[in-house]
Short mmCIF file of C-alpha atoms and ligand atoms in Angstrom, two decimals:
data_model
loop_
_atom_site.label_atom_id
_atom_site.label_comp_id
_atom_site.label_asym_id
_atom_site.label_seq_id
_atom_site.Cartn_x
_atom_site.Cartn_y
_atom_site.Cartn_z
CA MET T 152 38.13 -77.43 -61.31
CA ARG T 153 41.61 -78.26 -59.99
CA GLN T 154 42.39 -81.98 -60.34
CA ILE T 155 44.72 -83.92 -58.02
CA ASN T 156 46.32 -87.06 -59.47
CA VAL T 157 46.49 -89.99 -57.09
CA GLY T 158 48.71 -93.07 -57.24
CA MET T 159 47.75 -96.06 -55.13
CA ILE T 160 49.84 -99.07 -54.12
CA GLY T 161 47.69 -102.06 -53.24
CA GLY T 162 44.69 -103.28 -55.19
CA GLY T 163 43.45 -106.07 -52.92
CA THR T 164 40.51 -105.97 -50.56
CA VAL T 165 41.18 -102.51 -49.14
CA GLY T 166 42.63 -100.96 -52.31
CA SER T 167 39.78 -102.07 -54.52
CA GLY T 168 37.37 -100.95 -51.76
CA VAL T 169 38.85 -97.45 -51.91
CA PHE T 170 38.64 -97.42 -55.71
CA HIS T 171 35.02 -98.57 -55.60
CA ALA T 172 34.04 -95.99 -52.95
CA TRP T 173 35.74 -93.23 -54.97
CA ARG T 174 33.81 -94.35 -58.08
CA ARG T 175 30.62 -94.13 -56.10
CA ASN T 176 31.20 -90.83 -54.30
CA GLY T 177 34.06 -89.11 -56.15
CA ALA T 178 31.71 -86.61 -57.81
CA LEU T 179 30.09 -85.80 -54.46
CA MET T 180 33.53 -85.29 -52.93
CA ALA T 181 34.50 -82.98 -55.80
CA SER T 182 31.44 -80.84 -55.22
CA ARG T 183 32.20 -80.67 -51.51
CA LEU T 184 35.92 -79.98 -51.88
CA GLY T 185 35.94 -77.79 -54.97
CA LEU T 186 38.58 -80.06 -56.51
CA ARG T 187 38.60 -83.41 -58.20
CA LEU T 188 40.56 -86.49 -57.17
CA ARG T 189 41.61 -88.70 -60.08
CA PHE T 190 43.31 -92.11 -59.92
CA ARG T 191 46.26 -92.08 -62.30
CA SER T 192 47.80 -95.48 -61.58
CA ILE T 193 47.46 -98.38 -59.14
CA ALA T 194 50.25 -100.84 -58.34
CA VAL T 195 49.10 -104.40 -57.65
CA LYS T 196 50.79 -107.72 -56.84
CA ALA T 197 49.25 -109.39 -59.89
CA TYR T 198 46.83 -108.18 -62.56
CA ASP T 199 44.47 -111.08 -62.03
CA GLU T 200 44.57 -111.36 -58.21
CA PRO T 201 41.06 -111.83 -56.81
CA ARG T 202 39.58 -108.55 -55.62
CA PRO T 203 36.07 -107.81 -54.36
CA TYR T 204 35.64 -104.84 -56.72
CA ALA T 205 37.00 -104.49 -60.22
CA ILE T 206 39.64 -101.87 -61.04
CA ASP T 207 40.10 -100.56 -64.62
CA ARG T 208 42.84 -102.62 -66.18
CA SER T 209 44.32 -99.51 -67.84
CA LEU T 210 45.25 -98.13 -64.38
CA LEU T 211 47.13 -101.23 -63.20
CA THR T 212 50.85 -101.83 -63.00
CA THR T 213 52.96 -104.28 -61.01
CA ASP T 214 55.77 -101.74 -60.54
CA TRP T 215 55.13 -99.65 -57.40
CA ARG T 216 58.14 -97.41 -58.09
CA SER T 217 56.63 -96.28 -61.37
CA VAL T 218 53.60 -95.06 -59.40
CA VAL T 219 55.60 -93.22 -56.74
CA GLU T 220 58.07 -91.71 -59.22
CA ASP T 221 55.54 -90.60 -61.84
CA SER T 222 55.90 -86.82 -61.76
CA LYS T 223 52.17 -86.46 -62.47
CA VAL T 224 51.24 -88.43 -59.32
CA GLU T 225 50.81 -85.83 -56.58
CA MET T 226 49.67 -88.07 -53.73
CA VAL T 227 50.46 -91.71 -52.87
CA ILE T 228 48.17 -94.15 -51.05
CA GLU T 229 49.92 -97.13 -49.43
CA LEU T 230 47.61 -100.08 -48.77
CA VAL T 231 49.90 -103.10 -48.92
CA GLY T 232 50.38 -103.79 -45.19
CA GLY T 233 53.54 -105.20 -43.61
CA THR T 234 56.46 -103.17 -42.39
CA THR T 235 59.32 -103.79 -44.82
CA VAL T 236 58.37 -102.98 -48.41
CA ALA T 237 55.65 -100.64 -47.14
CA ARG T 238 58.30 -98.63 -45.30
CA SER T 239 60.35 -98.27 -48.50
CA MET T 240 57.25 -97.19 -50.44
CA VAL T 241 56.23 -94.56 -47.90
CA LEU T 242 59.77 -93.20 -47.52
CA ALA T 243 60.23 -93.06 -51.31
CA ALA T 244 57.08 -90.97 -51.71
CA LEU T 245 57.87 -88.67 -48.76
CA ARG T 246 61.40 -88.06 -50.09
CA LEU T 247 59.78 -86.73 -53.28
CA GLY T 248 57.70 -84.37 -51.11
CA LYS T 249 54.47 -86.24 -51.91
CA PRO T 250 51.80 -86.63 -49.25
CA VAL T 251 51.13 -90.23 -48.28
CA VAL T 252 47.91 -91.82 -47.06
CA THR T 253 48.32 -95.14 -45.24
CA ALA T 254 46.12 -97.60 -43.35
CA ASN T 255 49.14 -99.43 -41.96
CA LYS T 256 49.12 -99.49 -38.14
CA ALA T 257 51.95 -102.01 -37.87
CA LEU T 258 54.17 -99.77 -40.01
CA LEU T 259 53.36 -96.68 -37.94
CA SER T 260 53.81 -98.54 -34.69
CA ALA T 261 57.25 -99.84 -35.71
CA HIS T 262 58.55 -96.88 -37.75
CA GLY T 263 56.29 -93.94 -36.94
CA GLU T 264 59.00 -91.65 -35.64
CA GLU T 265 61.22 -92.24 -38.67
CA LEU T 266 58.34 -91.66 -41.11
CA PHE T 267 57.14 -88.50 -39.37
CA ALA T 268 60.68 -87.13 -39.36
CA ALA T 269 61.02 -87.91 -43.08
CA ALA T 270 57.72 -86.16 -43.77
CA GLY T 271 58.96 -83.10 -41.86
CA ARG T 272 62.34 -83.03 -43.65
CA HIS T 273 60.74 -83.17 -47.06
CA GLY T 274 57.84 -80.79 -46.38
CA ALA T 275 55.33 -83.60 -46.97
CA ASN T 276 52.61 -85.04 -44.77
CA LEU T 277 51.43 -88.44 -43.66
CA TYR T 278 47.72 -89.19 -43.16
CA TYR T 279 46.70 -92.35 -41.29
CA GLU T 280 43.06 -92.19 -40.29
CA ALA T 281 42.45 -95.78 -41.44
CA SER T 282 45.18 -97.19 -39.21
CA VAL T 283 43.08 -97.16 -36.02
CA ALA T 284 39.44 -98.19 -35.64
CA GLY T 285 38.69 -98.25 -39.38
CA GLY T 286 35.92 -95.85 -40.25
CA ILE T 287 35.84 -94.04 -36.89
CA PRO T 288 37.46 -90.60 -37.31
CA ILE T 289 39.47 -90.82 -34.09
CA ILE T 290 42.85 -89.76 -35.53
CA LYS T 291 41.39 -86.57 -36.96
CA SER T 292 39.59 -85.95 -33.68
CA LEU T 293 42.82 -86.26 -31.68
CA ARG T 294 44.88 -84.26 -34.21
CA GLU T 295 42.32 -81.51 -34.69
CA GLY T 296 39.00 -81.79 -32.87
CA PHE T 297 40.55 -82.15 -29.39
CA VAL T 298 43.53 -79.88 -29.91
CA GLY T 299 42.29 -77.65 -27.07
CA ASN T 300 41.99 -80.54 -24.58
CA ARG T 301 44.21 -82.59 -22.35
CA ILE T 302 43.02 -86.15 -22.90
CA THR T 303 42.99 -87.52 -19.38
CA HIS T 304 41.46 -90.90 -20.23
CA LEU T 305 41.03 -92.87 -23.41
CA TYR T 306 39.62 -96.38 -23.66
CA GLY T 307 39.31 -98.23 -26.94
CA ILE T 308 37.65 -101.41 -28.10
CA VAL T 309 39.84 -101.47 -31.18
CA ASN T 310 39.94 -105.11 -32.21
CA GLY T 311 36.77 -106.40 -33.84
CA THR T 312 37.82 -110.06 -33.72
CA CYS T 313 38.26 -110.03 -29.94
CA ASN T 314 35.08 -108.05 -29.43
CA TYR T 315 33.15 -110.52 -31.59
CA ILE T 316 34.48 -113.46 -29.55
CA LEU T 317 33.84 -111.83 -26.16
CA SER T 318 30.35 -110.69 -27.24
CA ARG T 319 29.35 -114.21 -28.20
CA MET T 320 30.79 -115.59 -24.96
CA LYS T 321 28.71 -113.03 -23.08
CA LEU T 322 25.47 -113.25 -25.05
CA GLU T 323 25.43 -117.02 -25.76
CA GLY T 324 27.44 -118.43 -22.90
CA ALA T 325 29.84 -119.90 -25.46
CA GLU T 326 33.41 -121.01 -24.67
CA PHE T 327 36.40 -119.11 -26.13
CA GLY T 328 37.71 -121.99 -28.28
CA GLU T 329 34.28 -122.76 -29.82
CA VAL T 330 33.67 -119.15 -30.86
CA LEU T 331 37.18 -118.74 -32.24
CA ALA T 332 36.86 -121.89 -34.34
CA GLU T 333 33.54 -120.75 -35.75
CA ALA T 334 34.83 -117.22 -36.41
CA GLN T 335 37.70 -118.77 -38.38
CA ARG T 336 35.29 -120.97 -40.34
CA LEU T 337 33.21 -117.91 -41.25
CA GLY T 338 36.28 -115.87 -42.16
CA TYR T 339 35.82 -113.29 -39.37
CA ALA T 340 39.03 -114.37 -37.66
CA GLU T 341 42.33 -115.03 -39.39
CA ALA T 342 43.53 -118.64 -39.77
CA GLU T 343 46.49 -117.48 -37.63
CA PRO T 344 44.57 -115.35 -35.13
CA SER T 345 47.28 -114.57 -32.61
CA LEU T 346 47.86 -110.97 -33.81
CA ASP T 347 44.28 -110.27 -32.81
CA ILE T 348 43.58 -112.48 -29.80
CA ASP T 349 46.95 -112.00 -28.12
CA GLY T 350 46.47 -108.24 -28.26
CA CYS T 351 49.21 -107.24 -30.71
CA ASP T 352 46.84 -105.50 -33.14
CA SER T 353 45.33 -103.54 -30.23
CA GLN T 354 48.86 -102.74 -29.03
CA HIS T 355 49.71 -101.05 -32.36
CA LYS T 356 46.49 -99.05 -32.36
CA THR T 357 46.60 -98.09 -28.68
CA GLY T 358 50.21 -96.90 -29.04
CA ILE T 359 49.24 -94.61 -31.91
CA LEU T 360 46.30 -93.16 -29.95
CA ALA T 361 48.41 -92.72 -26.81
CA SER T 362 51.15 -90.93 -28.74
CA LEU T 363 48.69 -88.50 -30.30
CA ALA T 364 46.87 -87.91 -27.04
CA HIS T 365 50.00 -87.29 -24.96
CA GLY T 366 52.57 -85.80 -27.29
CA PHE T 367 55.43 -88.27 -26.95
CA TRP T 368 55.99 -91.30 -29.13
CA VAL T 369 54.98 -94.42 -27.25
CA ASN T 370 57.29 -97.30 -28.03
CA PRO T 371 55.11 -100.43 -28.43
CA LYS T 372 57.66 -102.33 -26.31
CA HIS T 373 56.56 -100.24 -23.31
CA ILE T 374 52.90 -101.19 -23.64
CA HIS T 375 51.78 -103.96 -21.30
CA VAL T 376 49.72 -106.39 -23.42
CA GLU T 377 47.50 -109.30 -22.45
CA GLY T 378 45.13 -110.97 -24.90
CA ILE T 379 41.87 -112.82 -24.34
CA ARG T 380 42.94 -116.49 -24.50
CA ALA T 381 42.68 -116.90 -20.72
CA ILE T 382 39.08 -115.65 -20.46
CA THR T 383 36.61 -118.48 -19.93
CA ARG T 384 32.85 -118.81 -20.05
CA LEU T 385 32.93 -119.14 -16.25
CA ASP T 386 34.64 -115.74 -15.86
CA MET T 387 32.12 -114.12 -18.18
CA GLN T 388 29.31 -115.70 -16.16
CA TYR T 389 30.65 -114.61 -12.75
CA ALA T 390 31.43 -111.14 -14.09
CA GLY T 391 27.78 -110.97 -15.18
CA GLN T 392 26.56 -111.92 -11.67
CA LEU T 393 28.65 -109.08 -10.30
CA GLY T 394 27.16 -106.57 -12.80
CA TYR T 395 30.08 -106.52 -15.24
CA THR T 396 31.07 -107.70 -18.67
CA ILE T 397 34.57 -108.41 -20.01
CA LYS T 398 36.04 -106.41 -22.89
CA LEU T 399 39.52 -106.21 -24.37
CA LEU T 400 40.47 -102.56 -23.80
CA GLY T 401 43.25 -100.36 -25.02
CA ILE T 402 43.76 -98.08 -22.01
CA VAL T 403 45.51 -94.71 -22.00
CA LYS T 404 45.23 -92.76 -18.79
CA GLN T 405 47.18 -90.23 -16.84
CA ALA T 406 48.84 -91.70 -13.79
CA PRO T 407 48.40 -89.80 -10.51
CA PRO T 408 50.42 -86.55 -10.38
CA PRO T 409 54.14 -87.30 -10.50
CA ARG T 410 56.40 -86.58 -7.53
CA ALA T 411 58.65 -83.53 -7.75
CA ALA T 412 61.64 -85.71 -8.59
CA ARG T 413 59.79 -86.97 -11.64
CA PRO T 414 58.23 -83.90 -13.20
CA ALA T 415 57.37 -85.37 -16.61
CA ALA T 416 53.98 -86.90 -17.30
CA ARG T 417 53.56 -90.63 -16.80
CA ILE T 418 50.81 -92.34 -18.70
CA GLN T 419 49.41 -95.82 -18.30
CA VAL T 420 49.28 -97.38 -21.76
CA SER T 421 48.05 -100.97 -21.66
CA VAL T 422 46.01 -103.56 -23.49
CA TYR T 423 44.21 -106.16 -21.42
CA PRO T 424 40.80 -107.74 -20.89
CA ALA T 425 38.95 -105.89 -18.15
CA LEU T 426 35.70 -106.24 -16.25
CA ILE T 427 33.64 -103.14 -17.07
CA PRO T 428 30.28 -102.23 -15.52
CA ASN T 429 27.27 -103.35 -17.56
CA THR T 430 25.95 -99.82 -17.19
CA HIS T 431 28.88 -98.30 -19.07
CA VAL T 432 28.29 -97.51 -22.72
CA LEU T 433 31.32 -99.58 -23.82
CA ALA T 434 29.70 -102.69 -22.32
CA ASN T 435 27.08 -102.45 -25.05
CA VAL T 436 29.49 -102.40 -27.97
CA HIS T 437 28.92 -105.85 -29.42
CA GLY T 438 30.15 -107.97 -32.28
CA VAL T 439 32.84 -106.70 -34.63
CA PHE T 440 32.13 -103.07 -33.79
CA ASN T 441 34.83 -100.81 -32.35
CA ALA T 442 34.41 -97.87 -30.00
CA VAL T 443 36.67 -95.26 -28.47
CA PHE T 444 35.74 -93.39 -25.31
CA ALA T 445 37.84 -90.28 -24.73
CA ARG T 446 37.67 -87.83 -21.84
CA GLY T 447 39.08 -84.33 -22.36
CA ASP T 448 39.55 -81.81 -19.57
CA VAL T 449 37.51 -79.25 -21.52
CA VAL T 450 35.05 -81.33 -23.53
CA GLY T 451 34.31 -84.04 -20.92
CA ASP T 452 33.31 -87.51 -22.07
CA THR T 453 33.00 -88.37 -25.76
CA LEU T 454 32.22 -91.62 -27.54
CA PHE T 455 33.00 -92.82 -31.05
CA TYR T 456 31.39 -95.99 -32.40
CA GLY T 457 31.60 -97.76 -35.72
CA ARG T 458 33.10 -100.47 -37.83
CA GLY T 459 36.77 -100.93 -37.15
CA ALA T 460 37.71 -102.98 -40.17
CA GLY T 461 36.54 -104.18 -43.53
CA LYS T 462 36.95 -102.74 -46.98
CA ASP T 463 34.16 -100.17 -46.79
CA ALA T 464 34.89 -98.72 -43.32
CA THR T 465 38.57 -98.52 -44.21
CA ALA T 466 37.75 -96.91 -47.57
CA SER T 467 35.73 -94.24 -45.77
CA ALA T 468 38.79 -93.29 -43.70
CA VAL T 469 41.13 -93.37 -46.71
CA LEU T 470 38.79 -91.10 -48.73
CA SER T 471 38.77 -88.64 -45.83
CA ASP T 472 42.57 -88.57 -45.78
CA MET T 473 42.69 -88.21 -49.57
CA ALA T 474 40.41 -85.19 -49.25
CA ASP T 475 42.62 -83.59 -46.59
CA ALA T 476 45.77 -84.27 -48.58
CA ALA T 477 44.18 -82.85 -51.73
CA LEU T 478 43.01 -79.68 -49.97
CA ASP T 479 46.45 -79.21 -48.40
CA LEU T 480 48.08 -79.60 -51.82
CA ALA T 481 45.67 -77.24 -53.50
CA HIS T 482 46.13 -74.60 -50.81
CA GLN T 483 49.88 -75.20 -50.49
CA SER T 484 49.48 -76.01 -46.81
CA GLN T 485 50.96 -79.48 -46.69
CA ARG T 486 52.09 -79.10 -43.07
CA ARG T 487 48.89 -77.39 -41.87
CA VAL T 488 48.17 -80.27 -39.49
CA PRO T 489 51.46 -82.11 -38.92
CA PRO T 490 51.14 -85.89 -38.60
CA PHE T 491 52.60 -85.92 -35.10
CA VAL T 492 54.29 -83.30 -32.96
CA CYS T 493 56.36 -84.39 -30.00
CA HIS T 494 55.33 -81.71 -27.48
CA ALA T 495 55.92 -83.66 -24.25
CA PRO T 496 59.37 -85.15 -24.87
CA GLY T 497 59.96 -86.21 -21.23
CA GLY T 498 56.75 -88.24 -21.08
CA ALA T 499 56.98 -91.88 -20.11
CA VAL T 500 54.81 -94.95 -19.94
CA LEU T 501 53.94 -95.98 -16.38
CA PRO T 502 55.39 -99.42 -15.56
CA ILE T 503 52.48 -101.84 -15.28
CA GLY T 504 53.61 -102.80 -11.77
CA GLU T 505 52.65 -99.30 -10.60
CA ALA T 506 49.25 -99.25 -12.33
CA VAL T 507 46.34 -99.28 -9.88
CA SER T 508 42.94 -100.92 -10.29
CA PRO T 509 40.46 -103.16 -8.51
CA TYR T 510 40.68 -106.86 -9.41
CA TYR T 511 38.49 -109.85 -10.09
CA LEU T 512 40.07 -113.10 -8.88
CA ARG T 513 38.86 -116.64 -9.57
CA LEU T 514 40.46 -119.32 -7.47
CA ASP T 515 39.95 -123.04 -7.62
CA VAL T 516 39.98 -124.09 -3.95
CA ILE T 517 39.11 -127.03 -1.73
CA ASP T 518 35.89 -126.28 0.10
CA ARG T 519 36.88 -126.63 3.76
CA PRO T 520 36.84 -124.40 6.85
CA GLY T 521 39.59 -121.79 7.05
CA VAL T 522 40.49 -121.55 3.35
CA LEU T 523 38.79 -118.20 2.78
CA ALA T 524 40.44 -116.91 5.98
CA GLN T 525 43.91 -117.93 4.71
CA ILE T 526 43.33 -116.12 1.41
CA ALA T 527 41.90 -113.05 3.11
CA ALA T 528 44.91 -112.97 5.45
CA ILE T 529 47.37 -112.92 2.53
CA LEU T 530 45.42 -110.14 0.81
CA GLY T 531 45.22 -108.25 4.11
CA ARG T 532 48.98 -108.53 4.69
CA THR T 533 49.51 -107.14 1.18
CA ARG T 534 47.08 -104.30 2.08
CA ILE T 535 44.50 -105.37 -0.50
CA GLY T 536 40.88 -105.03 0.60
CA ILE T 537 38.14 -107.42 -0.49
CA SER T 538 34.93 -105.80 -1.77
CA SER T 539 32.84 -108.91 -2.47
CA VAL T 540 32.98 -112.70 -2.54
CA ILE T 541 31.00 -115.33 -4.46
CA GLN T 542 31.30 -118.98 -3.67
CA PRO T 543 28.80 -121.19 -5.47
CA GLU T 544 27.43 -123.88 -3.18
CA GLY T 545 29.99 -126.68 -3.11
CA HIS T 546 30.63 -129.94 -1.33
CA GLU T 547 32.91 -129.98 1.66
CA GLY T 548 36.28 -131.44 0.75
CA ARG T 549 35.74 -130.95 -3.02
CA SER T 550 37.10 -128.28 -5.27
CA VAL T 551 34.93 -125.15 -5.88
CA PRO T 552 35.45 -121.81 -7.60
CA LEU T 553 35.92 -118.87 -5.24
CA ILE T 554 35.40 -115.43 -6.76
CA LEU T 555 36.78 -112.34 -5.06
CA MET T 556 36.49 -108.69 -6.01
CA THR T 557 39.07 -106.41 -4.47
CA HIS T 558 39.51 -102.71 -3.89
CA ASP T 559 42.28 -100.75 -5.62
CA ALA T 560 45.78 -102.22 -5.51
CA THR T 561 48.91 -101.91 -7.58
CA ASP T 562 49.71 -104.61 -10.06
CA ASP T 563 52.90 -105.38 -8.14
CA ALA T 564 51.01 -105.88 -4.88
CA MET T 565 48.44 -108.10 -6.54
CA ARG T 566 51.10 -110.26 -8.18
CA ARG T 567 52.89 -110.70 -4.84
CA ALA T 568 49.64 -111.72 -3.17
CA LEU T 569 48.72 -114.13 -5.97
CA ALA T 570 52.11 -115.82 -5.82
CA ARG T 571 51.49 -116.55 -2.11
CA ILE T 572 47.88 -117.59 -2.65
CA GLY T 573 48.93 -119.92 -5.46
CA ARG T 574 51.24 -121.76 -3.03
CA LEU T 575 48.46 -122.61 -0.54
CA ALA T 576 47.74 -126.34 -0.39
CA ALA T 577 44.00 -125.69 -0.72
CA VAL T 578 44.42 -123.77 -4.00
CA LYS T 579 44.28 -126.28 -6.83
CA ALA T 580 45.06 -124.25 -9.97
CA SER T 581 46.80 -121.01 -10.92
CA PRO T 582 44.63 -118.10 -9.81
CA VAL T 583 42.83 -116.21 -12.59
CA MET T 584 43.15 -112.44 -12.30
CA VAL T 585 41.29 -109.87 -14.43
CA ARG T 586 41.56 -106.14 -13.78
CA VAL T 587 38.41 -104.07 -13.24
CA GLU T 588 37.91 -100.73 -15.00
CA ASN T 589 35.30 -98.43 -13.47
CA PHE T 590 36.13 -95.40 -15.69
CA ASN T 591 36.61 -93.05 -12.72
N1 HSE Y 642 42.12 -107.62 -37.29
C1 HSE Y 642 41.56 -106.35 -36.92
C2 HSE Y 642 40.31 -106.59 -36.07
C3 HSE Y 642 41.16 -105.50 -38.07
O1 HSE Y 642 39.91 -107.74 -35.85
O2 HSE Y 642 39.76 -105.60 -35.62
C4 HSE Y 642 42.32 -104.82 -38.73
O3 HSE Y 642 42.76 -103.76 -37.93
#
């Protein structure tokens, strides 16, 4: 049986998870693939660093270059994270024509175009299933399974930490800060959680999905990102009364047909918390789970659900990429499925100001006659219609929450209206605005 020699860089949580999963199922993979994957060497930071699964000492080295440059290593797995040394590692392997498997979404987000170009120049390939939504095979689905579809809509719950926090706020009525502190104590959330809760991790992942779905490389700087810090227990509670829940979504959707002067496709690519109907399947994705909902013009609606992070889910995705890379090597078809093809070069990300959605607004107002009329007049002048209002019973002259749901409006129009509303004497705090996603 043909054997493919693998070199891996990174022997921490994910690396040792991959090694362990290969130990467990390597023989099964060999019988399925008709070829055997064999680890030849593994570069680690330190021989004795703590790792959840043991790795044979004889395979370890602290010199990553010796792994990449070993002429017997045919495929390189990069699992170190970060964007500096990881970039050098991946480029070094690609320059030698070796296929690379990576789980590194930050690296792809920052340097994807450069790495894909290097892979093309050197006849190699780059496999990155583990970079988005862990064990969910969404990259393979976009690269291969949906190749005959235009992906008109894609919505992802792609950050487990945020989904865990929002789920507990919803299910237990907990406050954001309490849940975050407990998640940190239990090790679910990082000590420095801002990459997750401010939406940056979702930004990397959503950019990769958007690029694959629409055929032009989406620069992360063009993605509008809002995290979940501003969501309160009160908002979750009022959303519930209105039949919604709040989820942090990565959103990729075609904007309405462009005008003749602007013939190229424009795609909304955003990350923000959104009210979604309780009846939608994504509303029932709880805890650390991830899900991606994709709508193709041929296939219709599809849903992917699973663990988005953790050593085992990530290992599952890395093993799948190792299998593809090994088959491509064995059949001398390294470019059979290129990592990314720019087939819509004029495509652009829709400015967030032009994005259209309904809105949930929570205002802190003085309960007195005429206040609702003033607010409605501002919305009316901005051509924003109100679809429903909740005002819990208050006391005249005291401050009360006022909840408004609106019809569709552009982000620009809503921001203009909110600036005026915020200046009213009866409005006591900055208005809270959360977009609504009805998946139409
Ligand atoms: N920090 C990420 C999450 C996992 O919470 O989903 C790594 O992508």
